[in-house]
């Protein structure tokens, strides 16, 4: 009766997973993508960012190499070379994602598609295709600046393709993207300023941990301009950008202005309002716990639903959708205790409640344990940076309801500990676990 059982719009993490698993359950699947297979995470997000972050780490390692017996000639960083190497690897990954689709008999349609009926999509070339189920996985899009001269700023989409490394970089915003790129370009040798509209960075993270990041960043001469909303960007004759802020301070001159002030659901112009699909004010598609919209044949997963804007969440939602709709296994996913990390320098990692959130919920029943330590590698190299691990417990049995880390490799360390928090383990369970020595992770079972 229909051309396809499932038509997926958007080949990002959620869409590719949903298409592949639905096909493996026997569904006839097509997927439309207007840009590149892989979506934000693979093409212009997590993956290339992590590669740049690896590149940035060499700055520290090379500067400390002498303390570990190595003589290294004055190292020189070549932005163009790293940029091109990263893009070559992204091409490779895009190919692998394409192979995954074809190996699973998913028909890839490299065009924009919009929804033109409860069971119909229309492609950019005017063709219409019918499908029993339509799944929207169009992700999110950076919020552009709204000040005068905003057209001179770039977003995280463009930062991976810069012709030249900026000597002076302004990063606007205080969230994930701002802190990650500030750390990366500072390590490459750029003069980096972060300007944030409020006095709070990384609002959803434990603020004691964020304070430590601020201390370390300012000690490294990264500039932080708080309560400094962007007012105006002017392009000067030499191509540099003169930026005015609403903090009463002087304007400053930069080569690149990166705006990282959040991402909104990418649902505009998809034909959804016309069909009566319910959406939030910011364009998020409203779905139930089974990812179904208010129009029963239309589903949505990932950032376009604005639940938790993280790749592994989109992947889980896509997988659960496929199992529920085509695998005779209706299931939902749990949004509790999702571990997350900011790949700042040093990285921050977290799972569960911040101290403030726990105190709101449990009042006096909260206890805090900390380890404030200097990683062994920093002691040997003479680097003064200290790590900080913090545990939040609640109730008489001291269940661990939050873990918050800043320090080298903290993103690698939190994942294992997140299993313990998810399982509802207690401070006594952590204390009963013998330390693995010497490591930074051992601080988790030595908290006082
Ligand atoms: P975030 O939501 O992390 O942070 C947005 C920042 O911009 C906040 O500091 C916010 O301030 C500020 N802001 C919001 N609106 C305005 C405005 N109108 N003017 C000025 N400042 C404003 O957004 P990002 O863009 O950094 O990242 C988007 C999402 O992408 C993240 O939420 C995350 O889910 C995902 N991501 C995840 C990564 C990871 O897992 N490592 C890495 C990169 C992105 P305030 O706090 O005052 O609202």
Short mmCIF file of N, CA and C in Angstrom, two decimals, residues 11 28 44 61 116 151 219 294 318 352 354 395 421 435 443:
data_model
loop_
_atom_site.label_atom_id
_atom_site.label_comp_id
_atom_site.label_asym_id
_atom_site.label_seq_id
_atom_site.Cartn_x
_atom_site.Cartn_y
_atom_site.Cartn_z
N UNK A 11 20.04 12.05 8.31
CA UNK A 11 20.97 10.92 8.50
C UNK A 11 22.01 11.24 9.56
N UNK A 28 10.92 -2.04 5.13
CA UNK A 28 11.48 -1.45 3.91
C UNK A 28 11.69 0.04 4.20
N UNK A 44 30.21 17.79 11.93
CA UNK A 44 30.59 19.14 12.42
C UNK A 44 30.32 19.27 13.91
N UNK A 61 51.68 18.25 26.29
CA UNK A 61 52.63 17.14 26.34
C UNK A 61 54.00 17.58 25.84
N UNK A 116 4.58 16.07 3.56
CA UNK A 116 3.46 16.72 2.86
C UNK A 116 2.13 16.04 3.16
N UNK A 151 26.45 39.12 11.07
CA UNK A 151 26.87 38.35 9.89
C UNK A 151 28.39 38.13 9.86
N UNK A 219 44.51 31.28 35.01
CA UNK A 219 45.95 31.13 35.29
C UNK A 219 46.73 30.92 34.00
N UNK A 294 1.98 14.07 17.85
CA UNK A 294 0.51 14.15 17.95
C UNK A 294 -0.17 13.62 16.68
N UNK A 318 16.56 6.38 18.79
CA UNK A 318 16.35 5.80 17.45
C UNK A 318 16.21 4.29 17.53
N UNK A 352 24.66 12.51 37.34
CA UNK A 352 23.74 12.72 38.46
C UNK A 352 23.61 14.17 38.86
N UNK A 354 23.90 17.82 40.74
CA UNK A 354 24.87 18.75 41.31
C UNK A 354 24.55 18.89 42.79
N UNK A 395 20.47 10.84 51.81
CA UNK A 395 19.75 9.85 52.63
C UNK A 395 20.64 9.19 53.66
N UNK A 421 26.55 4.78 39.88
CA UNK A 421 25.53 5.78 40.27
C UNK A 421 24.17 5.33 39.74
N UNK A 435 41.40 0.64 45.88
CA UNK A 435 41.92 1.61 44.90
C UNK A 435 42.84 0.94 43.89
N UNK A 443 41.01 8.18 43.15
CA UNK A 443 40.47 9.22 44.05
C UNK A 443 38.97 9.00 44.29
#
